[in-house]
mmCIF file with all atom_site columns, C-alpha atoms in Angstrom:
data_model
loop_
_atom_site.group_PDB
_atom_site.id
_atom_site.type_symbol
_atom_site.label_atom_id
_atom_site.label_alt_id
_atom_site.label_comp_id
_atom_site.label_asym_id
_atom_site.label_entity_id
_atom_site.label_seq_id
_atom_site.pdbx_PDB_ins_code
_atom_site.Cartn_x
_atom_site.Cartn_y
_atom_site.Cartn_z
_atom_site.occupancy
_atom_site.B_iso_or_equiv
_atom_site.pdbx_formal_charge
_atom_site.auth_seq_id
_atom_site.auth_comp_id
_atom_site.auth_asym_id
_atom_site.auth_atom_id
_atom_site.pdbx_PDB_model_num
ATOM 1   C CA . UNK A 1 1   ? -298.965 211.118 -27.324 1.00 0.00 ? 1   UNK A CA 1
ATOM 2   C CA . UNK A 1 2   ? -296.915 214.506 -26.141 1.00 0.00 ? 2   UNK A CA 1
ATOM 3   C CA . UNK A 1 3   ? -293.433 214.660 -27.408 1.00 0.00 ? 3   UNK A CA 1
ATOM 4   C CA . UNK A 1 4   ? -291.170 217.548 -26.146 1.00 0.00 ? 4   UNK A CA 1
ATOM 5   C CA . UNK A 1 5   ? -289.127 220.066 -28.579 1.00 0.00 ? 5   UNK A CA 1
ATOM 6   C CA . UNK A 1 6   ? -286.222 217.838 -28.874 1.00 0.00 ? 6   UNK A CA 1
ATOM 7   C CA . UNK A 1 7   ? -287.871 215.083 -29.823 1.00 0.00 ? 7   UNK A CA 1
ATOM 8   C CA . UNK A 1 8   ? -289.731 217.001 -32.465 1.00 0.00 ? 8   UNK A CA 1
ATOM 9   C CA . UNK A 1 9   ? -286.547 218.659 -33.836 1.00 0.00 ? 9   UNK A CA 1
ATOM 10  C CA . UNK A 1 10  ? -285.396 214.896 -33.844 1.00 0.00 ? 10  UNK A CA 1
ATOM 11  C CA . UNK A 1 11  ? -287.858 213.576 -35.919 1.00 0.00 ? 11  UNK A CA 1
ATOM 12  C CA . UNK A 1 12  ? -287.807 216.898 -38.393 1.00 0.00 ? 12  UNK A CA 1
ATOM 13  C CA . UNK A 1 13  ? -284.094 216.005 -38.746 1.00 0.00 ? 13  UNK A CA 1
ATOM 14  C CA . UNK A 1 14  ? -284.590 212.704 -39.683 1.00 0.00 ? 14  UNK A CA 1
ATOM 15  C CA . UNK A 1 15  ? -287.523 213.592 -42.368 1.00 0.00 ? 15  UNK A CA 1
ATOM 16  C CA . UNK A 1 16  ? -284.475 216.084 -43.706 1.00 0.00 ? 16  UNK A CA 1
ATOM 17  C CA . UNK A 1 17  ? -281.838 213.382 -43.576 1.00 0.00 ? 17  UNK A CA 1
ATOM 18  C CA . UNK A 1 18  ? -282.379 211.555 -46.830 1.00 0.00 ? 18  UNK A CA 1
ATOM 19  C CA . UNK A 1 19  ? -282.500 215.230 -48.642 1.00 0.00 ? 19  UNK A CA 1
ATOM 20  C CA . UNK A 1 20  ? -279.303 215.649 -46.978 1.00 0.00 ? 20  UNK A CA 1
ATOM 21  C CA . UNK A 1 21  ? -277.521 212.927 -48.050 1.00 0.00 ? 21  UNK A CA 1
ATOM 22  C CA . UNK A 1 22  ? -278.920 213.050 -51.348 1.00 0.00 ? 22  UNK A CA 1
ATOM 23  C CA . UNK A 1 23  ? -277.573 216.656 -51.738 1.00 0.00 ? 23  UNK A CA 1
ATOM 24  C CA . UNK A 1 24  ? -274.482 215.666 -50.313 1.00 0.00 ? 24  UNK A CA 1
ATOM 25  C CA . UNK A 1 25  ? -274.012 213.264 -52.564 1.00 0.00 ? 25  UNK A CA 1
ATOM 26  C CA . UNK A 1 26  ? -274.722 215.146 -55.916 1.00 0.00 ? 26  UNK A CA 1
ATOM 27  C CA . UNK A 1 27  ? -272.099 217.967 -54.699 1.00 0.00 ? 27  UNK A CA 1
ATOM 28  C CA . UNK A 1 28  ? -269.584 215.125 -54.471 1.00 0.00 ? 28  UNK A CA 1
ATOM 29  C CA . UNK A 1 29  ? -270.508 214.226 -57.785 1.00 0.00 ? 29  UNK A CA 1
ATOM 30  C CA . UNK A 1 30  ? -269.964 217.256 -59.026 1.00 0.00 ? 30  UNK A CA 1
ATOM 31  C CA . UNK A 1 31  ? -266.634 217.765 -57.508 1.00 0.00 ? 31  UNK A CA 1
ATOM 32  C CA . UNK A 1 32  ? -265.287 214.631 -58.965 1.00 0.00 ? 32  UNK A CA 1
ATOM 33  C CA . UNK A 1 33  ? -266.865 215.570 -62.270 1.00 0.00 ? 33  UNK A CA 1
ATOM 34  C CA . UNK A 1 34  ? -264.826 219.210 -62.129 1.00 0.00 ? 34  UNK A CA 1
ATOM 35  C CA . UNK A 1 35  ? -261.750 217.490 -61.019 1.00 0.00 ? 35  UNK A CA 1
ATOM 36  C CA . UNK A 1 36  ? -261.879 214.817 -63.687 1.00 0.00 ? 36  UNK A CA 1
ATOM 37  C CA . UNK A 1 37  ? -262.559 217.770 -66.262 1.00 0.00 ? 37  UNK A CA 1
ATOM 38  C CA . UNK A 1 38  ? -259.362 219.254 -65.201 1.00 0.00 ? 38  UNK A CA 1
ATOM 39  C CA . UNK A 1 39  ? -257.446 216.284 -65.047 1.00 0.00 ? 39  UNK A CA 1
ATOM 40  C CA . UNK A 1 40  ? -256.907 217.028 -61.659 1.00 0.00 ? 40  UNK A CA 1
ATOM 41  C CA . UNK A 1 41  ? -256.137 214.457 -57.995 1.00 0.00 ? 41  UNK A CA 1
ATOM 42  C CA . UNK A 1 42  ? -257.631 215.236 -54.828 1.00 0.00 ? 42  UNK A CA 1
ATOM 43  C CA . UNK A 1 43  ? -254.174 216.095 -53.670 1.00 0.00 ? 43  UNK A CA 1
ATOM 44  C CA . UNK A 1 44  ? -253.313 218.865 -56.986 1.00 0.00 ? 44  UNK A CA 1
ATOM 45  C CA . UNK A 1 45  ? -256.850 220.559 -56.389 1.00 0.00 ? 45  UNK A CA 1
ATOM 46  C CA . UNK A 1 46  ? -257.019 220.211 -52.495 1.00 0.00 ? 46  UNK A CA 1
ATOM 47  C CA . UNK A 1 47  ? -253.764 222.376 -52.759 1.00 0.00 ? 47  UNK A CA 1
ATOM 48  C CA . UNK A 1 48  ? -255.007 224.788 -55.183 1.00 0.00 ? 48  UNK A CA 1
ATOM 49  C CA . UNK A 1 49  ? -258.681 225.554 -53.479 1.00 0.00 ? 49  UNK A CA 1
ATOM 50  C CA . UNK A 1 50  ? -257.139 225.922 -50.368 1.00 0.00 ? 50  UNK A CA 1
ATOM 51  C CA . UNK A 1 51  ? -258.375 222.806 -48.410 1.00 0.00 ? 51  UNK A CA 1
ATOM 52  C CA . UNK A 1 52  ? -257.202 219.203 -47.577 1.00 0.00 ? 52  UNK A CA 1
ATOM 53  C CA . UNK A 1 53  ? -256.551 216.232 -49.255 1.00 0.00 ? 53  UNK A CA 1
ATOM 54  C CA . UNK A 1 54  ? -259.210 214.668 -47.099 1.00 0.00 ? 54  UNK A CA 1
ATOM 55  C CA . UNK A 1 55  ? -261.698 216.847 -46.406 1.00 0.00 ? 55  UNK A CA 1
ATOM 56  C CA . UNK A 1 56  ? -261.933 217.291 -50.097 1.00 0.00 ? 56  UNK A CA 1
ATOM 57  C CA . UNK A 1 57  ? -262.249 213.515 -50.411 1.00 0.00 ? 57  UNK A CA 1
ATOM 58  C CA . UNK A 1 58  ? -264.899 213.122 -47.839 1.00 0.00 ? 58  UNK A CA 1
ATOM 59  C CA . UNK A 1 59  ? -266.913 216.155 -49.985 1.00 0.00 ? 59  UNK A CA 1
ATOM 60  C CA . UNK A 1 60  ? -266.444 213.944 -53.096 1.00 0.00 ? 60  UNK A CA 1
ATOM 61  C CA . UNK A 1 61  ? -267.854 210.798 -50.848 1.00 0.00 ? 61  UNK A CA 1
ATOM 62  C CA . UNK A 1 62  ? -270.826 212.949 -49.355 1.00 0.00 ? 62  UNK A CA 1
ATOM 63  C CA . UNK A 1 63  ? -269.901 211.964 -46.010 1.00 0.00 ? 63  UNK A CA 1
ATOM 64  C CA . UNK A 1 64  ? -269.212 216.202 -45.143 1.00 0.00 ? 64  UNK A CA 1
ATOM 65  C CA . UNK A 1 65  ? -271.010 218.922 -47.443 1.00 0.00 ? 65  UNK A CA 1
ATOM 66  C CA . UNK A 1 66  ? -268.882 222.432 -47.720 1.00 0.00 ? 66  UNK A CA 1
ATOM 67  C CA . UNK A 1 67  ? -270.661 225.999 -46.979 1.00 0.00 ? 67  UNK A CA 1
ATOM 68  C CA . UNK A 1 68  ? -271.325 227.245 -50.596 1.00 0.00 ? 68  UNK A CA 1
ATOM 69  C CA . UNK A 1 69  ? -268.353 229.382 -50.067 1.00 0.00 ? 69  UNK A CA 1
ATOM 70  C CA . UNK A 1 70  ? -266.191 226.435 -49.959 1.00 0.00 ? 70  UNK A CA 1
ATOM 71  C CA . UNK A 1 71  ? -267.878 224.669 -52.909 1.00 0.00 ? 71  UNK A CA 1
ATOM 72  C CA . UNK A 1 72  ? -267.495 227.618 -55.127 1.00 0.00 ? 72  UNK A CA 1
ATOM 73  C CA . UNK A 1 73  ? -263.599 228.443 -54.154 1.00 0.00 ? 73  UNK A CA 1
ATOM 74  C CA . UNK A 1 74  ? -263.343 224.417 -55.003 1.00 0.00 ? 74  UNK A CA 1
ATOM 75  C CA . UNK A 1 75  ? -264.764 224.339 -58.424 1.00 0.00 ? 75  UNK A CA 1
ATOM 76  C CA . UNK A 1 76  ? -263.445 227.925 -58.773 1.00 0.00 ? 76  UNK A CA 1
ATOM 77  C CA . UNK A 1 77  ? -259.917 226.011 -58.448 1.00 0.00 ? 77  UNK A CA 1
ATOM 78  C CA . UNK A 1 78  ? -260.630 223.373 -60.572 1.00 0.00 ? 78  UNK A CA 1
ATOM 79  C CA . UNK A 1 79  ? -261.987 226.270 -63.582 1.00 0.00 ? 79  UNK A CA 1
ATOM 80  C CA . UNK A 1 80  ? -266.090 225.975 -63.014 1.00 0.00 ? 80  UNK A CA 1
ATOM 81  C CA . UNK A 1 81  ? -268.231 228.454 -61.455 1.00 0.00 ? 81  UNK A CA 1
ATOM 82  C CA . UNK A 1 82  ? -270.921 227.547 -59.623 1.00 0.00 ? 82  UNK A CA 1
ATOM 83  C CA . UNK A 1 83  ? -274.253 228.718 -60.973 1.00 0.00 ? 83  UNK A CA 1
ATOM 84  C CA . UNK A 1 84  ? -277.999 228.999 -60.316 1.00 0.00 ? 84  UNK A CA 1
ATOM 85  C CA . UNK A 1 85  ? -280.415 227.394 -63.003 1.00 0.00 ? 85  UNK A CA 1
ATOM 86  C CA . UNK A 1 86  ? -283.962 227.459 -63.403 1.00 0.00 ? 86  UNK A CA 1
ATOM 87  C CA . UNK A 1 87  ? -285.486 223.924 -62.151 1.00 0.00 ? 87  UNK A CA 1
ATOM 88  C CA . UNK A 1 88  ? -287.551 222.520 -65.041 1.00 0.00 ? 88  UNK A CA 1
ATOM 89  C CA . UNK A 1 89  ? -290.542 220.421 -64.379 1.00 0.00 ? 89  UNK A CA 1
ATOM 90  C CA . UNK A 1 90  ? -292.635 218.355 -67.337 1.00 0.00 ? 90  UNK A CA 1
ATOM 91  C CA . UNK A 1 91  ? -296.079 217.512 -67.943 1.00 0.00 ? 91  UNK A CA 1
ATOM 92  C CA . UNK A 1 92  ? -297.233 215.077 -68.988 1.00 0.00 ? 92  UNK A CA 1
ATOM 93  C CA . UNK A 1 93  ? -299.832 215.038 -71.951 1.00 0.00 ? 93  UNK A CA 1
ATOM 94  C CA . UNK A 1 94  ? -301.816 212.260 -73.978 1.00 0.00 ? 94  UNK A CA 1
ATOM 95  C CA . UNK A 1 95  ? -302.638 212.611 -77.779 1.00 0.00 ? 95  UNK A CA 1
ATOM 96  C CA . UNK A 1 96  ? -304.351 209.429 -79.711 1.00 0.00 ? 96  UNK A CA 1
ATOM 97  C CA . UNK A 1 97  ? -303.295 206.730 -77.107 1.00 0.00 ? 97  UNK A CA 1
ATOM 98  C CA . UNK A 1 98  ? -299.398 208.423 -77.169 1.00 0.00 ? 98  UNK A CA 1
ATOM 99  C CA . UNK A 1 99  ? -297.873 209.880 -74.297 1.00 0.00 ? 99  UNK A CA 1
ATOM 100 C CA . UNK A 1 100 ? -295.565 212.970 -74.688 1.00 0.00 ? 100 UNK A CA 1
ATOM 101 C CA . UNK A 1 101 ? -293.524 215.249 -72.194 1.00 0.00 ? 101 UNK A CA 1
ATOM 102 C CA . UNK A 1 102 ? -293.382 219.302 -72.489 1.00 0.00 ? 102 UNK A CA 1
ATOM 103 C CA . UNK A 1 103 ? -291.156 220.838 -70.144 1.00 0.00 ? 103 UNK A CA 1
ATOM 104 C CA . UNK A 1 104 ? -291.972 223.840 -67.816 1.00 0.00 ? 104 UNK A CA 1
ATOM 105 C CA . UNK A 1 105 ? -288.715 225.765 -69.884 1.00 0.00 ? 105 UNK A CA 1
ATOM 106 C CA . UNK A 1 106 ? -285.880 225.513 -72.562 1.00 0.00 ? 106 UNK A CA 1
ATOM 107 C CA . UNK A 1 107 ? -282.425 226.649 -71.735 1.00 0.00 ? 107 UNK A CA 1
ATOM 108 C CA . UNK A 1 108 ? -279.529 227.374 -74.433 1.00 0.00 ? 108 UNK A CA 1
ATOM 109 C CA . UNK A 1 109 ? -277.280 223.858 -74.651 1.00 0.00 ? 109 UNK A CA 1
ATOM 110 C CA . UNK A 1 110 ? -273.603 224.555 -75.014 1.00 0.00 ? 110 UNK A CA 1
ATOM 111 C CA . UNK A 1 111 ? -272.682 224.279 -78.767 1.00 0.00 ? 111 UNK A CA 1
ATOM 112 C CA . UNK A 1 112 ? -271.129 220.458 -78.505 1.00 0.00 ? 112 UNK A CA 1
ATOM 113 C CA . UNK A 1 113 ? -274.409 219.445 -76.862 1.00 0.00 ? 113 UNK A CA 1
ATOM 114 C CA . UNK A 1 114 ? -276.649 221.793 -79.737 1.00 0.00 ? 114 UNK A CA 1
ATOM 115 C CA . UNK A 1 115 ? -274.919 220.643 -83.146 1.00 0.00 ? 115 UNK A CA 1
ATOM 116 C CA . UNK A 1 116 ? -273.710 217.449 -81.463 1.00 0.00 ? 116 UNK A CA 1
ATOM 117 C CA . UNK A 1 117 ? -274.745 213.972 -82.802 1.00 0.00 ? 117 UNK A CA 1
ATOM 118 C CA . UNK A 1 118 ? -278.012 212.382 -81.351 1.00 0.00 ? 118 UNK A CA 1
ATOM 119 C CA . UNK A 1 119 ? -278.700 208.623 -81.570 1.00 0.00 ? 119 UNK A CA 1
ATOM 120 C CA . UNK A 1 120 ? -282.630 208.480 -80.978 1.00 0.00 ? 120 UNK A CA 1
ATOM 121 C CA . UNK A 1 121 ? -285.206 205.957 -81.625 1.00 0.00 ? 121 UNK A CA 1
ATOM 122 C CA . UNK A 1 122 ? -282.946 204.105 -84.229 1.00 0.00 ? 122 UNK A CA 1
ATOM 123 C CA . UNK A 1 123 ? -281.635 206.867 -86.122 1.00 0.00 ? 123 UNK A CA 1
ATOM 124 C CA . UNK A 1 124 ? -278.359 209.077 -85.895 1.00 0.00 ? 124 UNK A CA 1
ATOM 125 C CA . UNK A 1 125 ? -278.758 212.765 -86.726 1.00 0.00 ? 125 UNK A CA 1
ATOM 126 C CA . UNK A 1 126 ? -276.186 215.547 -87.187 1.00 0.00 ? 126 UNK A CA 1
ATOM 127 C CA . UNK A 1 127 ? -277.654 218.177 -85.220 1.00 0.00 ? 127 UNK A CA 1
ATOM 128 C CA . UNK A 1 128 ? -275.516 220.738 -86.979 1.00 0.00 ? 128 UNK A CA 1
ATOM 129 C CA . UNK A 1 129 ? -277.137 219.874 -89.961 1.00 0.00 ? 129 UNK A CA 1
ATOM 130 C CA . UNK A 1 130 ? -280.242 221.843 -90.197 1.00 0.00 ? 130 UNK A CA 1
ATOM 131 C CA . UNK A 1 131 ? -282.533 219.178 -91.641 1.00 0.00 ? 131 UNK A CA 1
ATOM 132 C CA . UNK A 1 132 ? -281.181 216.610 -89.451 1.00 0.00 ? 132 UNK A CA 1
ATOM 133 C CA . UNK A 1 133 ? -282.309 219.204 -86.254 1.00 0.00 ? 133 UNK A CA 1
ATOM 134 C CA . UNK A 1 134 ? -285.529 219.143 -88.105 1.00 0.00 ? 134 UNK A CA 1
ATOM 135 C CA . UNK A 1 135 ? -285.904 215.801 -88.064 1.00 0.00 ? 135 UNK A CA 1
ATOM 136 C CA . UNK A 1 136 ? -284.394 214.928 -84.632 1.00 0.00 ? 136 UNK A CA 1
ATOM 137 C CA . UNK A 1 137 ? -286.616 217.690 -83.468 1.00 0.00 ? 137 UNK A CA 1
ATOM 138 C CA . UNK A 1 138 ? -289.934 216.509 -84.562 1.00 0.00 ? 138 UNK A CA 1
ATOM 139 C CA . UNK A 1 139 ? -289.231 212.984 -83.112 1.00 0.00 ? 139 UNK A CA 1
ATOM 140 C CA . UNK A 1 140 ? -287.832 214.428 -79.590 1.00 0.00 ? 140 UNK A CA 1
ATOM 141 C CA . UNK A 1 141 ? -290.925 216.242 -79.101 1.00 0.00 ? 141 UNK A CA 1
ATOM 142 C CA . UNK A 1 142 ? -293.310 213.587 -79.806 1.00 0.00 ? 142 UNK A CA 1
ATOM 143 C CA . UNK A 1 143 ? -291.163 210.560 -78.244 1.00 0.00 ? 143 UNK A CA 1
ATOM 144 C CA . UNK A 1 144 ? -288.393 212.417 -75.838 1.00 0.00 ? 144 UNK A CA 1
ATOM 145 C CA . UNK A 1 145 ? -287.932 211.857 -72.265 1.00 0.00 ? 145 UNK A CA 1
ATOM 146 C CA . UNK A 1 146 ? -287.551 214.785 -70.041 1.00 0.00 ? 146 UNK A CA 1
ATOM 147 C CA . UNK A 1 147 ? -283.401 213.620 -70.403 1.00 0.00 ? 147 UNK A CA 1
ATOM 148 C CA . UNK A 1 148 ? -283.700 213.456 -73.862 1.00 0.00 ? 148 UNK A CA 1
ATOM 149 C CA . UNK A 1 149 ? -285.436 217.279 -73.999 1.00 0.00 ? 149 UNK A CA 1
ATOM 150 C CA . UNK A 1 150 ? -282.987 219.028 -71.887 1.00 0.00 ? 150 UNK A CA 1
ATOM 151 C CA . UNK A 1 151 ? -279.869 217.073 -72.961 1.00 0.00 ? 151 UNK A CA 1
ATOM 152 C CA . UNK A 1 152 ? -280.842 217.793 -77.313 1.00 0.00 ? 152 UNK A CA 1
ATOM 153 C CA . UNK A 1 153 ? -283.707 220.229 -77.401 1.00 0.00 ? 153 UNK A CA 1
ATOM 154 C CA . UNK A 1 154 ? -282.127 224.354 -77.544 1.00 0.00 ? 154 UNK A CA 1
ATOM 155 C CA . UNK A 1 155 ? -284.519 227.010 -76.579 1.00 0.00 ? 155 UNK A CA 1
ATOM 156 C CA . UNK A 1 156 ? -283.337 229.281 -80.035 1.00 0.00 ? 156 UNK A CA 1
ATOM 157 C CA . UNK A 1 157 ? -283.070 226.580 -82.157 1.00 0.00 ? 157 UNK A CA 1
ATOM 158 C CA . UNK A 1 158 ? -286.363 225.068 -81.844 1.00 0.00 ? 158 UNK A CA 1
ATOM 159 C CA . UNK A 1 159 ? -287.889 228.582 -82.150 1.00 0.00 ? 159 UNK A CA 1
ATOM 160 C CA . UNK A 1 160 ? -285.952 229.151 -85.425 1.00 0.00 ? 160 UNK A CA 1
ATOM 161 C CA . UNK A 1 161 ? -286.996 225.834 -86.907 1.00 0.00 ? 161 UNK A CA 1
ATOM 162 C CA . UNK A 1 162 ? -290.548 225.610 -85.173 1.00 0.00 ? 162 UNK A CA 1
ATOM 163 C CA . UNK A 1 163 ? -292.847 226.546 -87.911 1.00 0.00 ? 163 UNK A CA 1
ATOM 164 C CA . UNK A 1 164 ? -290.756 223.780 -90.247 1.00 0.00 ? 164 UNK A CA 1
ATOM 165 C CA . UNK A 1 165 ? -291.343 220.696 -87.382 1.00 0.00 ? 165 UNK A CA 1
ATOM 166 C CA . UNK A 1 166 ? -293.872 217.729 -88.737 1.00 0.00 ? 166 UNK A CA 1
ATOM 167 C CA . UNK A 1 167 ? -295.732 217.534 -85.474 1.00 0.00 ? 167 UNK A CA 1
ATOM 168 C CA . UNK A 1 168 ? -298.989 216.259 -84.256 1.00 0.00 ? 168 UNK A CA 1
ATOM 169 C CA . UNK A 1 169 ? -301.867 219.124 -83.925 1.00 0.00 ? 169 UNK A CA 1
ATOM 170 C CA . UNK A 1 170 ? -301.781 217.957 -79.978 1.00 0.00 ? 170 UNK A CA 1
ATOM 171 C CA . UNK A 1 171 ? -297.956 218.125 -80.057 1.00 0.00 ? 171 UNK A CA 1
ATOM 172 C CA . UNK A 1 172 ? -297.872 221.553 -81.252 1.00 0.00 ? 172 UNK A CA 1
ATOM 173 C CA . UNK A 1 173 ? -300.428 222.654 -79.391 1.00 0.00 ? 173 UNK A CA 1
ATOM 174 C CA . UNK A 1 174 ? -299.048 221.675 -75.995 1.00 0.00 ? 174 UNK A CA 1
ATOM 175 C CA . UNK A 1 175 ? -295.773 223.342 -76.943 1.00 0.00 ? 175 UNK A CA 1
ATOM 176 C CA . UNK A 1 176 ? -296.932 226.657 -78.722 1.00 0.00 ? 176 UNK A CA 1
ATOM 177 C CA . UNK A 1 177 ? -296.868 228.245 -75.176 1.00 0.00 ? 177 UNK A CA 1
ATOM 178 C CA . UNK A 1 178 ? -293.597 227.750 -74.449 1.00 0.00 ? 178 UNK A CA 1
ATOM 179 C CA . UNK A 1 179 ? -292.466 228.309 -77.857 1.00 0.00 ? 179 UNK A CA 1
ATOM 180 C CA . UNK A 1 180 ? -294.310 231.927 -77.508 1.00 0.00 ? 180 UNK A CA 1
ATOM 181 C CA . UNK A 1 181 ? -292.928 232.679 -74.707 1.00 0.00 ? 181 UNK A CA 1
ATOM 182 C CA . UNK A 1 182 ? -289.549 232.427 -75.762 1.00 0.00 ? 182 UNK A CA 1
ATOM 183 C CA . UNK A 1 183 ? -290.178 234.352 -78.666 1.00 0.00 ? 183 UNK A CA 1
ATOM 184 C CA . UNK A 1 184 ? -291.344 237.179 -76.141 1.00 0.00 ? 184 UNK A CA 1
ATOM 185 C CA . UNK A 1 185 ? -288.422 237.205 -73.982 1.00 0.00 ? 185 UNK A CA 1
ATOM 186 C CA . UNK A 1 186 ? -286.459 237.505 -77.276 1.00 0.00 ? 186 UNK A CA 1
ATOM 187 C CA . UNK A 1 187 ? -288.262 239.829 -78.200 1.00 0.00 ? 187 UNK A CA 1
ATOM 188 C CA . UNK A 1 188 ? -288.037 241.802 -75.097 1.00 0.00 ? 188 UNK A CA 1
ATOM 189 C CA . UNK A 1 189 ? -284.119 241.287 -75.133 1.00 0.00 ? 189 UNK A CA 1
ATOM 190 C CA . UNK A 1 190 ? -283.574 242.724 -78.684 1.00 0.00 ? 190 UNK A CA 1
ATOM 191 C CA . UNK A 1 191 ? -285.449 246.030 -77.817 1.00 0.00 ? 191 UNK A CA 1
#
């Protein structure tokens, strides 16, 4: 069957679409997560980005998607900055029977989210207390999602407490690389 251009450029739209709309709606999402942060109505931050009350909303209910410009001068108005973050992807490895995830990186947490409270696997731990991070640490790494490693595992603070962590020979194996290779860019930074 011979299709012409359009109807190529057609059906290469429509393979794009559902990316579309899914990034359209995660940047509405995150404009009614800003605006909630800064106790703000579509109205009050419409006025201060510089747009309308309604084109704002229909960015908050993915049905339009701003040029980045536009998405930065919004969360700009509503006091976030938009920012590029490494993606981080997880494998996936097996020790004795026992799944466990290692991601590809570690990024710094903000402090609430580092020393905050984590309720995991039946247990509440302090994670400003330092044997409580211990603790919480050595379970997250054998048991933890991929949600439950980027939301409660810091890059530094594992690092500082990593030759302290009860893990599994496997376990620690599978996440000495990553481990090292923080300690390398740390290294490389305090030169």
């Amino acid at each position: 069957m011979v299709s012409s251009p359009a109807e190529g450029a057609l059906r290469q739209a429509a393979a794009l679409a559902p990316d579309v709309a899914f990034w359209a709606r995660r940047g509405g999402l995150l404009f009614r997560q800003a605006r909630h942060a800064a106790s703000m109505n579509q109205k009050a931050l419409a006025s201060r980005s510089g747009t309308s009350r309604t084109t704002l909303s229909a960015y908050e209910h993915g049905r339009k998607s701003p040029t980045l410009e536009t998405a930065g001068r919004i969360l700009d108005a509503a006091g976030f900055r938009l920012a590029l973050e490494p993606k981080v992807e997880f494998a996936v490895e097996t020790a004795a029977g026992r799944s466990f995830h290692v991601p590809s990186r570690l990024r710094r947490l903000p402090v609430a989210a580092a020393l905050g409270v984590l309720r995991f696997g039946g247990q509440v731990y302090d994670l400003a207390d330092r044997g409580q991070r211990r603790a919480a640490y050595s379970a997250l790494l054998c048991e933890g999602g991929p949600a439950d490693l980027l939301d409660h595992v810091d890059g530094a603070l594992l690092v500082e407490l990593w030759g302290e962590l009860a893990l599994p020979s496997a376990v620690r194996a599978a996440w000495s690389p990553l481990v090292e290779e923080i300690r390398q860019e740390a290294g490389v930074m305090n030169r």
